[in-house]
Tab-separated table of C-alpha atoms and ligand atoms in Angstrom:
chain	number	residue	atom	x	y	z
A	1	MET	CA	-95.623	116.015	3.562
A	2	LYS	CA	-92.497	114.150	4.650
A	3	THR	CA	-90.418	115.554	7.453
A	4	ASN	CA	-86.708	116.206	6.930
A	5	GLN	CA	-85.979	113.286	9.237
A	6	SER	CA	-87.973	110.758	7.173
A	7	ILE	CA	-86.378	111.999	3.940
A	8	ALA	CA	-82.958	111.487	5.517
A	9	ALA	CA	-83.951	107.965	6.657
A	10	LEU	CA	-85.167	107.156	3.138
A	11	CYS	CA	-81.873	108.347	1.598
A	12	LEU	CA	-79.838	106.309	4.085
A	13	GLY	CA	-81.962	103.247	3.386
A	14	THR	CA	-81.384	103.627	-0.366
A	15	LEU	CA	-77.652	103.981	0.193
A	16	LEU	CA	-77.521	100.891	2.434
A	17	LEU	CA	-79.468	98.856	-0.142
A	18	ALA	CA	-77.126	99.936	-2.943
A	19	GLY	CA	-74.111	99.126	-0.759
A	20	SER	CA	-75.335	95.649	0.102
A	21	LEU	CA	-76.143	94.935	-3.566
A	22	LEU	CA	-72.579	95.943	-4.499
A	23	ALA	CA	-71.170	93.777	-1.689
A	24	GLN	CA	-73.151	90.838	-3.056
A	25	GLU	CA	-71.356	90.928	-6.412
A	26	LYS	CA	-71.694	87.611	-8.185
A	27	PRO	CA	-68.936	85.298	-6.926
A	28	ILE	CA	-66.436	84.172	-9.593
A	29	VAL	CA	-67.344	80.567	-10.366
A	30	SER	CA	-63.697	79.551	-10.630
A	31	ALA	CA	-62.665	80.796	-7.167
A	32	ASN	CA	-61.428	78.097	-4.799
A	33	LEU	CA	-60.278	75.693	-7.508
A	34	ALA	CA	-57.020	73.754	-7.221
A	35	LEU	CA	-56.342	74.818	-3.631
A	36	THR	CA	-53.760	72.008	-3.644
A	37	PRO	CA	-51.889	70.935	-6.806
A	38	PRO	CA	-54.252	69.110	-9.184
A	39	MET	CA	-53.849	65.333	-9.321
A	40	GLY	CA	-54.999	63.113	-12.122
A	41	TRP	CA	-54.104	61.413	-15.391
A	42	ASN	CA	-53.568	62.735	-18.925
A	43	SER	CA	-53.426	60.829	-22.221
A	44	TRP	CA	-50.584	62.657	-23.991
A	45	ASN	CA	-47.305	61.264	-22.616
A	46	LYS	CA	-48.239	57.635	-23.366
A	47	PHE	CA	-50.896	57.757	-26.067
A	48	ALA	CA	-50.330	61.023	-27.972
A	49	CYS	CA	-53.093	61.195	-30.638
A	50	ASN	CA	-54.236	57.644	-30.018
A	51	VAL	CA	-57.208	58.571	-27.817
A	52	SER	CA	-60.661	57.020	-27.856
A	53	GLU	CA	-63.764	56.584	-25.741
A	54	ASP	CA	-62.918	52.986	-24.950
A	55	MET	CA	-59.363	53.759	-23.878
A	56	ILE	CA	-60.375	56.759	-21.728
A	57	LYS	CA	-63.176	54.813	-20.036
A	58	SER	CA	-60.930	51.861	-19.271
A	59	MET	CA	-58.305	54.286	-17.939
A	60	ALA	CA	-60.876	55.917	-15.673
A	61	ASP	CA	-61.785	52.439	-14.412
A	62	ALA	CA	-58.113	51.824	-13.753
A	63	VAL	CA	-57.770	55.050	-11.782
A	64	VAL	CA	-60.338	53.575	-9.371
A	65	LYS	CA	-59.202	49.896	-9.415
A	66	SER	CA	-55.510	50.627	-9.030
A	67	GLY	CA	-56.020	52.683	-5.873
A	68	MET	CA	-54.959	55.903	-7.645
A	69	LYS	CA	-58.305	57.503	-6.816
A	70	ASP	CA	-57.857	56.604	-3.127
A	71	ALA	CA	-54.416	58.175	-3.284
A	72	GLY	CA	-55.949	61.482	-4.482
A	73	TYR	CA	-55.868	61.317	-8.291
A	74	VAL	CA	-59.142	62.739	-9.566
A	75	TYR	CA	-58.856	64.341	-13.053
A	76	VAL	CA	-59.065	62.168	-16.192
A	77	ASN	CA	-57.848	64.466	-18.962
A	78	ILE	CA	-58.060	63.889	-22.697
A	79	ASP	CA	-55.233	65.760	-24.399
A	80	ASP	CA	-54.873	66.662	-28.085
A	81	CYS	CA	-56.675	64.959	-30.989
A	82	TRP	CA	-60.209	64.329	-29.654
A	83	GLN	CA	-61.467	67.089	-32.017
A	84	VAL	CA	-61.592	66.982	-35.807
A	85	SER	CA	-63.436	70.009	-37.184
A	86	ARG	CA	-66.074	72.683	-36.630
A	87	ASP	CA	-69.645	72.392	-37.914
A	88	ALA	CA	-71.470	75.045	-39.964
A	89	ASN	CA	-72.281	76.957	-36.775
A	90	GLY	CA	-68.710	76.924	-35.624
A	91	ASN	CA	-69.280	74.299	-32.896
A	92	ILE	CA	-66.318	72.073	-32.150
A	93	VAL	CA	-66.807	68.531	-33.475
A	94	ALA	CA	-65.316	65.496	-31.722
A	95	ASP	CA	-63.901	62.561	-33.694
A	96	SER	CA	-66.993	60.394	-34.184
A	97	GLN	CA	-64.980	57.268	-34.968
A	98	ARG	CA	-63.021	57.459	-31.782
A	99	PHE	CA	-65.726	59.018	-29.581
A	100	PRO	CA	-68.904	57.460	-31.053
A	101	HIS	CA	-71.153	58.563	-28.167
A	102	GLY	CA	-69.742	62.102	-28.003
A	103	MET	CA	-67.836	63.899	-25.310
A	104	LYS	CA	-70.672	64.293	-22.808
A	105	ALA	CA	-71.004	60.529	-22.588
A	106	VAL	CA	-67.312	60.251	-21.750
A	107	GLY	CA	-67.647	62.955	-19.115
A	108	ASP	CA	-70.752	61.308	-17.627
A	109	TYR	CA	-68.899	58.008	-17.340
A	110	ILE	CA	-65.928	59.650	-15.658
A	111	HIS	CA	-68.257	61.473	-13.243
A	112	SER	CA	-70.119	58.239	-12.467
A	113	LEU	CA	-66.877	56.928	-10.993
A	114	GLY	CA	-66.520	59.981	-8.725
A	115	LEU	CA	-63.741	61.393	-10.954
A	116	LYS	CA	-63.501	64.663	-12.882
A	117	PHE	CA	-63.272	65.264	-16.613
A	118	GLY	CA	-60.639	67.272	-18.479
A	119	VAL	CA	-60.190	68.240	-22.113
A	120	TYR	CA	-57.540	70.058	-24.152
A	121	SER	CA	-57.633	72.916	-26.644
A	122	ASP	CA	-55.395	75.687	-27.827
A	123	ALA	CA	-55.416	79.498	-27.711
A	124	GLY	CA	-54.446	79.684	-31.380
A	125	SER	CA	-56.124	78.708	-34.636
A	126	LYS	CA	-54.942	75.072	-34.373
A	127	THR	CA	-53.804	72.712	-31.652
A	128	CYS	CA	-50.213	71.471	-31.653
A	129	ALA	CA	-51.350	68.350	-33.533
A	130	GLY	CA	-53.105	70.541	-36.105
A	131	ARG	CA	-56.697	70.074	-34.899
A	132	PRO	CA	-59.075	73.079	-34.698
A	133	GLY	CA	-57.967	75.535	-31.958
A	134	GLY	CA	-60.076	77.874	-29.849
A	135	LEU	CA	-59.212	81.235	-31.410
A	136	GLY	CA	-62.368	83.261	-32.008
A	137	HIS	CA	-64.570	80.508	-30.525
A	138	GLU	CA	-63.685	80.933	-26.854
A	139	TYR	CA	-67.170	81.678	-25.525
A	140	GLN	CA	-68.839	79.142	-27.831
A	141	ASP	CA	-66.400	76.447	-26.745
A	142	ALA	CA	-66.673	77.314	-23.067
A	143	ILE	CA	-70.457	76.893	-23.237
A	144	GLN	CA	-69.959	73.563	-24.983
A	145	TYR	CA	-67.413	72.356	-22.417
A	146	ALA	CA	-69.743	73.342	-19.581
A	147	ALA	CA	-72.580	71.409	-21.265
A	148	TRP	CA	-70.313	68.344	-21.500
A	149	GLY	CA	-69.459	68.604	-17.798
A	150	VAL	CA	-65.824	69.514	-18.297
A	151	ASP	CA	-63.974	70.261	-15.051
A	152	TYR	CA	-60.453	70.989	-16.366
A	153	LEU	CA	-59.202	72.648	-19.525
A	154	LYS	CA	-55.598	72.457	-20.678
A	155	TYR	CA	-55.089	75.345	-23.117
A	156	ASP	CA	-52.037	75.093	-25.376
A	157	TRP	CA	-50.098	77.782	-27.274
A	158	CYS	CA	-49.463	76.434	-30.814
A	159	HIS	CA	-50.453	78.516	-33.904
A	160	THR	CA	-50.886	81.736	-31.906
A	161	THR	CA	-48.784	83.937	-34.265
A	162	THR	CA	-48.911	87.483	-32.815
A	163	GLN	CA	-51.373	86.812	-30.019
A	164	ASP	CA	-50.602	88.217	-26.553
A	165	ALA	CA	-50.356	85.363	-24.094
A	166	LYS	CA	-51.721	87.153	-21.033
A	167	ALA	CA	-54.709	88.573	-22.956
A	168	SER	CA	-55.442	85.229	-24.625
A	169	TYR	CA	-55.530	83.312	-21.343
A	170	ALA	CA	-57.532	86.074	-19.609
A	171	ASN	CA	-60.052	85.750	-22.453
A	172	ILE	CA	-60.569	82.001	-22.097
A	173	ARG	CA	-60.836	82.309	-18.309
A	174	ALA	CA	-63.544	84.968	-18.748
A	175	ALA	CA	-65.319	82.689	-21.212
A	176	LEU	CA	-65.166	79.703	-18.865
A	177	ASP	CA	-66.517	81.812	-15.976
A	178	ALA	CA	-69.271	83.171	-18.156
A	179	ALA	CA	-70.326	79.602	-18.979
A	180	GLY	CA	-71.044	79.194	-15.279
A	181	ARG	CA	-69.141	75.994	-14.464
A	182	PRO	CA	-66.061	75.895	-12.227
A	183	ILE	CA	-63.314	74.714	-14.594
A	184	VAL	CA	-59.604	74.435	-13.714
A	185	LEU	CA	-57.572	76.387	-16.277
A	186	SER	CA	-54.213	74.786	-17.121
A	187	ILE	CA	-52.100	77.319	-19.050
A	188	CYS	CA	-49.778	75.458	-21.396
A	189	GLU	CA	-47.595	78.235	-22.787
A	190	TRP	CA	-44.272	76.480	-22.053
A	191	GLY	CA	-42.893	79.381	-19.949
A	192	THR	CA	-42.072	81.528	-22.979
A	193	ALA	CA	-43.870	84.683	-21.764
A	194	LYS	CA	-43.081	83.986	-18.080
A	195	PRO	CA	-46.630	82.996	-17.126
A	196	TRP	CA	-45.650	82.830	-13.464
A	197	LEU	CA	-45.715	86.673	-13.563
A	198	TRP	CA	-49.330	86.931	-14.763
A	199	GLY	CA	-50.925	83.442	-14.586
A	200	LYS	CA	-52.587	84.018	-11.213
A	201	GLU	CA	-53.941	87.444	-12.211
A	202	VAL	CA	-55.701	86.043	-15.298
A	203	GLY	CA	-57.254	83.212	-13.296
A	204	GLY	CA	-54.922	80.400	-14.398
A	205	ASN	CA	-54.758	77.570	-11.868
A	206	LEU	CA	-51.489	76.170	-13.184
A	207	TRP	CA	-49.031	77.198	-15.851
A	208	ARG	CA	-46.326	75.281	-17.620
A	209	THR	CA	-42.906	76.651	-16.822
A	210	THR	CA	-40.954	74.772	-19.533
A	211	GLY	CA	-41.102	73.005	-22.863
A	212	ASP	CA	-42.315	69.408	-22.997
A	213	ILE	CA	-40.922	66.762	-20.694
A	214	THR	CA	-39.284	63.674	-22.231
A	215	ASP	CA	-39.090	60.287	-20.552
A	216	ARG	CA	-35.409	60.728	-19.818
A	217	TRP	CA	-33.285	61.439	-16.722
A	218	GLY	CA	-30.735	63.973	-18.004
A	219	GLY	CA	-30.388	67.619	-18.878
A	220	GLN	CA	-31.460	69.595	-21.936
A	221	GLN	CA	-30.467	68.190	-25.331
A	222	LYS	CA	-31.063	69.353	-28.914
A	223	TRP	CA	-33.516	67.252	-30.894
A	224	PRO	CA	-31.999	65.184	-33.742
A	225	ASP	CA	-33.033	67.919	-36.255
A	226	GLY	CA	-30.991	70.481	-34.292
A	227	SER	CA	-33.961	72.338	-32.786
A	228	CYS	CA	-34.242	73.044	-29.060
A	229	CYS	CA	-34.795	71.057	-26.824
A	230	SER	CA	-35.641	67.769	-25.243
A	231	ASN	CA	-36.035	68.210	-21.482
A	232	GLY	CA	-35.167	65.305	-19.210
A	233	VAL	CA	-36.365	65.584	-15.620
A	234	LEU	CA	-33.118	67.182	-14.428
A	235	ALA	CA	-33.383	69.844	-17.124
A	236	ILE	CA	-36.919	70.581	-15.990
A	237	LEU	CA	-35.925	70.634	-12.324
A	238	ASP	CA	-33.181	73.179	-13.021
A	239	GLN	CA	-35.704	75.471	-14.725
A	240	GLN	CA	-37.798	75.624	-11.537
A	241	VAL	CA	-35.097	77.358	-9.480
A	242	GLY	CA	-36.291	80.831	-8.418
A	243	LEU	CA	-39.956	80.300	-9.330
A	244	GLN	CA	-41.111	79.058	-5.942
A	245	SER	CA	-42.589	82.365	-4.745
A	246	TYR	CA	-45.115	82.409	-7.573
A	247	ALA	CA	-46.906	79.206	-6.471
A	248	GLY	CA	-49.656	78.924	-3.855
A	249	PRO	CA	-53.185	77.631	-3.290
A	250	GLY	CA	-55.130	77.964	-6.539
A	251	HIS	CA	-52.136	78.816	-8.742
A	252	TRP	CA	-49.197	76.489	-9.378
A	253	ASN	CA	-46.052	76.260	-11.404
A	254	ASP	CA	-46.412	73.277	-13.729
A	255	PRO	CA	-43.161	71.504	-14.683
A	256	ASP	CA	-45.232	69.238	-17.012
A	257	MET	CA	-46.881	65.865	-16.543
A	258	LEU	CA	-45.331	62.769	-15.023
A	259	GLU	CA	-43.449	60.200	-17.081
A	260	VAL	CA	-43.363	57.658	-14.209
A	261	GLY	CA	-43.907	54.176	-15.680
A	262	ASN	CA	-43.437	55.032	-19.384
A	263	GLY	CA	-40.285	53.003	-19.731
A	264	GLY	CA	-37.481	55.480	-20.408
A	265	MET	CA	-36.060	55.624	-16.898
A	266	THR	CA	-35.141	53.194	-14.145
A	267	ASP	CA	-37.425	52.723	-11.148
A	268	THR	CA	-34.855	54.645	-9.034
A	269	GLU	CA	-35.073	57.544	-11.495
A	270	TYR	CA	-38.875	57.441	-11.499
A	271	ARG	CA	-38.857	57.544	-7.682
A	272	SER	CA	-36.625	60.619	-7.896
A	273	HIS	CA	-38.818	62.235	-10.599
A	274	PHE	CA	-41.951	61.704	-8.452
A	275	SER	CA	-40.230	63.024	-5.313
A	276	MET	CA	-38.986	66.152	-7.130
A	277	TRP	CA	-42.494	66.876	-8.427
A	278	ALA	CA	-43.894	66.340	-4.916
A	279	ILE	CA	-41.447	68.753	-3.301
A	280	LEU	CA	-42.068	71.322	-6.064
A	281	ALA	CA	-45.802	71.344	-5.239
A	282	ALA	CA	-46.251	70.422	-8.905
A	283	PRO	CA	-49.481	69.118	-10.338
A	284	LEU	CA	-49.282	65.292	-10.180
A	285	ILE	CA	-50.759	64.293	-13.526
A	286	ALA	CA	-49.754	60.695	-14.263
A	287	GLY	CA	-49.013	59.923	-17.922
A	288	ASN	CA	-48.579	56.145	-18.026
A	289	ASP	CA	-50.916	53.264	-18.801
A	290	LEU	CA	-52.618	52.643	-15.456
A	291	ARG	CA	-54.256	49.440	-16.686
A	292	ASN	CA	-51.069	47.375	-16.526
A	293	MET	CA	-48.672	49.018	-14.110
A	294	ARG	CA	-45.879	47.009	-12.516
A	295	PRO	CA	-46.183	46.970	-8.702
A	296	GLU	CA	-43.036	49.149	-8.419
A	297	ILE	CA	-44.648	51.856	-10.574
A	298	HIS	CA	-47.913	51.590	-8.677
A	299	ASP	CA	-46.069	51.986	-5.384
A	300	ILE	CA	-44.302	55.125	-6.600
A	301	LEU	CA	-47.453	56.824	-7.858
A	302	THR	CA	-49.480	55.958	-4.760
A	303	ASN	CA	-46.970	56.667	-2.010
A	304	LYS	CA	-49.303	58.525	0.329
A	305	GLU	CA	-46.531	60.042	2.462
A	306	VAL	CA	-44.851	61.601	-0.547
A	307	ILE	CA	-48.254	62.723	-1.942
A	308	ALA	CA	-49.035	64.349	1.430
A	309	VAL	CA	-45.912	66.510	1.006
A	310	ASN	CA	-47.202	67.616	-2.412
A	311	GLN	CA	-50.750	68.224	-1.155
A	312	ASP	CA	-49.912	70.048	2.050
A	313	PRO	CA	-52.552	72.778	2.515
A	314	LEU	CA	-50.024	75.568	3.130
A	315	GLY	CA	-49.261	75.306	-0.575
A	316	ARG	CA	-45.598	76.264	-0.423
A	317	GLU	CA	-43.434	75.187	-3.327
A	318	GLY	CA	-40.159	73.621	-2.226
A	319	GLU	CA	-36.839	75.134	-3.204
A	320	ARG	CA	-33.228	74.131	-3.579
A	321	VAL	CA	-31.483	75.023	-0.306
A	322	ALA	CA	-28.050	73.451	-0.946
A	323	LYS	CA	-26.011	72.397	-3.961
A	324	ASN	CA	-22.575	70.849	-4.080
A	325	GLY	CA	-21.972	69.781	-7.682
A	326	ASP	CA	-24.292	66.842	-8.345
A	327	LEU	CA	-25.491	66.692	-4.755
A	328	GLU	CA	-28.529	68.784	-3.935
A	329	VAL	CA	-30.925	69.371	-1.057
A	330	TRP	CA	-34.444	70.607	-1.709
A	331	ALA	CA	-36.804	71.595	1.116
A	332	LYS	CA	-40.481	72.434	1.471
A	333	GLN	CA	-42.173	74.064	4.442
A	334	GLN	CA	-45.369	72.339	5.580
A	335	LYS	CA	-48.399	73.751	7.372
A	336	ASP	CA	-47.546	72.143	10.719
A	337	GLY	CA	-44.113	73.822	10.715
A	338	SER	CA	-42.282	70.637	9.691
A	339	ARG	CA	-40.126	70.445	6.585
A	340	ALA	CA	-39.952	67.883	3.830
A	341	ALA	CA	-36.364	67.464	2.630
A	342	LEU	CA	-35.126	65.790	-0.528
A	343	LEU	CA	-31.566	64.604	-0.784
A	344	LEU	CA	-30.872	64.257	-4.527
A	345	ASN	CA	-27.860	62.504	-6.020
A	346	ARG	CA	-27.582	63.477	-9.695
A	347	SER	CA	-24.245	61.666	-10.069
A	348	ASP	CA	-23.506	58.151	-11.356
A	349	SER	CA	-22.041	56.850	-8.075
A	350	GLU	CA	-23.397	56.399	-4.536
A	351	GLN	CA	-22.823	59.524	-2.393
A	352	GLU	CA	-23.322	60.737	1.165
A	353	ILE	CA	-25.611	63.784	1.324
A	354	ALA	CA	-26.395	65.819	4.443
A	355	VAL	CA	-29.114	68.352	5.153
A	356	SER	CA	-28.365	70.780	7.935
A	357	TRP	CA	-31.158	72.182	10.109
A	358	GLU	CA	-29.965	75.680	9.167
A	359	ASP	CA	-30.650	74.899	5.485
A	360	LEU	CA	-34.211	74.135	6.605
A	361	GLY	CA	-34.548	77.387	8.516
A	362	TYR	CA	-34.165	75.753	11.960
A	363	PRO	CA	-31.528	76.439	14.620
A	364	ALA	CA	-28.735	73.851	14.685
A	365	SER	CA	-29.465	73.068	18.328
A	366	LEU	CA	-33.002	71.903	17.574
A	367	SER	CA	-33.938	68.295	18.160
A	368	ALA	CA	-36.290	67.033	15.431
A	369	ALA	CA	-37.909	63.713	14.508
A	370	VAL	CA	-36.838	62.386	11.121
A	371	ARG	CA	-39.056	60.056	9.075
A	372	ASP	CA	-38.084	58.355	5.831
A	373	LEU	CA	-41.016	58.792	3.389
A	374	TRP	CA	-39.981	55.999	1.009
A	375	GLN	CA	-38.986	53.451	3.680
A	376	HIS	CA	-42.042	54.484	5.756
A	377	LYS	CA	-39.822	54.407	8.814
A	378	ASP	CA	-39.136	56.717	11.793
A	379	LEU	CA	-35.386	57.279	11.978
A	380	GLY	CA	-35.424	58.870	15.463
A	381	LYS	CA	-34.648	62.287	16.876
A	382	MET	CA	-31.672	64.151	15.461
A	383	THR	CA	-29.936	67.450	16.249
A	384	GLY	CA	-28.301	69.786	13.719
A	385	LYS	CA	-28.446	67.625	10.604
A	386	PHE	CA	-29.438	64.419	8.898
A	387	SER	CA	-27.254	62.579	6.431
A	388	ALA	CA	-27.701	59.444	4.335
A	389	ARG	CA	-26.035	57.426	1.559
A	390	VAL	CA	-27.963	58.076	-1.622
A	391	GLU	CA	-27.832	55.747	-4.617
A	392	PRO	CA	-26.856	57.091	-8.087
A	393	HIS	CA	-29.729	59.105	-9.630
A	394	GLY	CA	-31.620	58.428	-6.404
A	395	VAL	CA	-33.180	60.351	-3.561
A	396	VAL	CA	-33.738	60.038	0.116
A	397	MET	CA	-36.840	61.920	1.160
A	398	VAL	CA	-37.563	62.698	4.780
A	399	ALA	CA	-39.912	64.690	6.953
A	400	VAL	CA	-38.159	66.690	9.655
A	401	LYS	CA	-40.462	67.606	12.535
A	402	PRO	CA	-39.376	69.606	15.575
B	1	GLA	C1	-47.801	70.555	-26.693
B	1	GLA	C2	-47.961	70.450	-25.190
B	1	GLA	C3	-48.016	68.972	-24.805
B	1	GLA	C4	-49.170	68.292	-25.528
B	1	GLA	C5	-49.046	68.483	-27.025
B	1	GLA	C6	-50.259	68.021	-27.753
B	1	GLA	O1	-46.565	70.079	-27.095
B	1	GLA	O2	-46.942	71.103	-24.510
B	1	GLA	O3	-48.153	68.799	-23.412
B	1	GLA	O4	-50.383	68.789	-25.058
B	1	GLA	O5	-48.867	69.852	-27.342
B	1	GLA	O6	-50.170	68.184	-29.157
């Protein structure tokens, strides 16, 4: 017969075992993804539906050869139009003309270069280009993506009729996790249902905050048919004001992919576009043809000092700290206590712009080292403020380090 003491010990042991089993809950496979803003390349801005195995493979080669990989770009993402139908079992079918060896072969090639593989689908019944969407096939598709070695899924919002955005994105995240492969989830809902309020909770790693970017400098304009709206980079920038507190490691505001190098803006404007995205802690997803970049475009996309601002491990999104008409100052706190500051001249003439230490959250009396991140030059120690002449549509970007 057991003594009271041994029965008590047995009960305690059972409790401890149950407790430790609970504590060892299965880790979520998608935890720790995108701890800094994702960097890579996506087909849409330049190629739209004109995607193919050959083009994607040669672009992946170019990511490596151009030095983009060394600069931190890792995802090679195929956007809309790789898919054509579903088979009798409901499996998604890739375009066999354009992807003759199937999607896994493309993923394997991308992985063989030390890069990561992204695809695109849609939460509704069809993608924005009218291809089959994911609705009702979320778990089946997630298993397929995992089998292909997909590392990143951009999930769009066309043809969703009465669907609830938060529930739809929670569903695809649960499906991806159930498939067992860590996959970055890029929520592409255009900001309509304020995804910054719920994107992190449903396991989104980034969420679009606006409609699509156009390769244009200016503000919002109606499309020729009268519908709303074409967003130039300034229009997109303005829509980021006030969203900074929602971003952080693993979950980022996404002001859409880069247009740098696509031909619609001057090199000065592209430098400004890239600097804005860097200070916003935005995903840096290039959207140009990397196989034949001009050196000026290459030097913008691979500026390691500007990229370091974007990739700072503290994960703070920068914010606008001063505005005087067309002259703005944006600032971003970095992990080492320094600040990145962007002096932005939106006007059509050269202007003097100053950033005061107080705007950066420093006392005016502080002496701080200033470094120009585009000139790659130390400008010396300064007290109270830094000012510079800024070209029209241009920026001066500095690091200010006490
Ligand atoms: C939407 C998205 C774009 C792109 C296209 C593809 O417009 O916002 O980024 O993915 O669909 O059709």
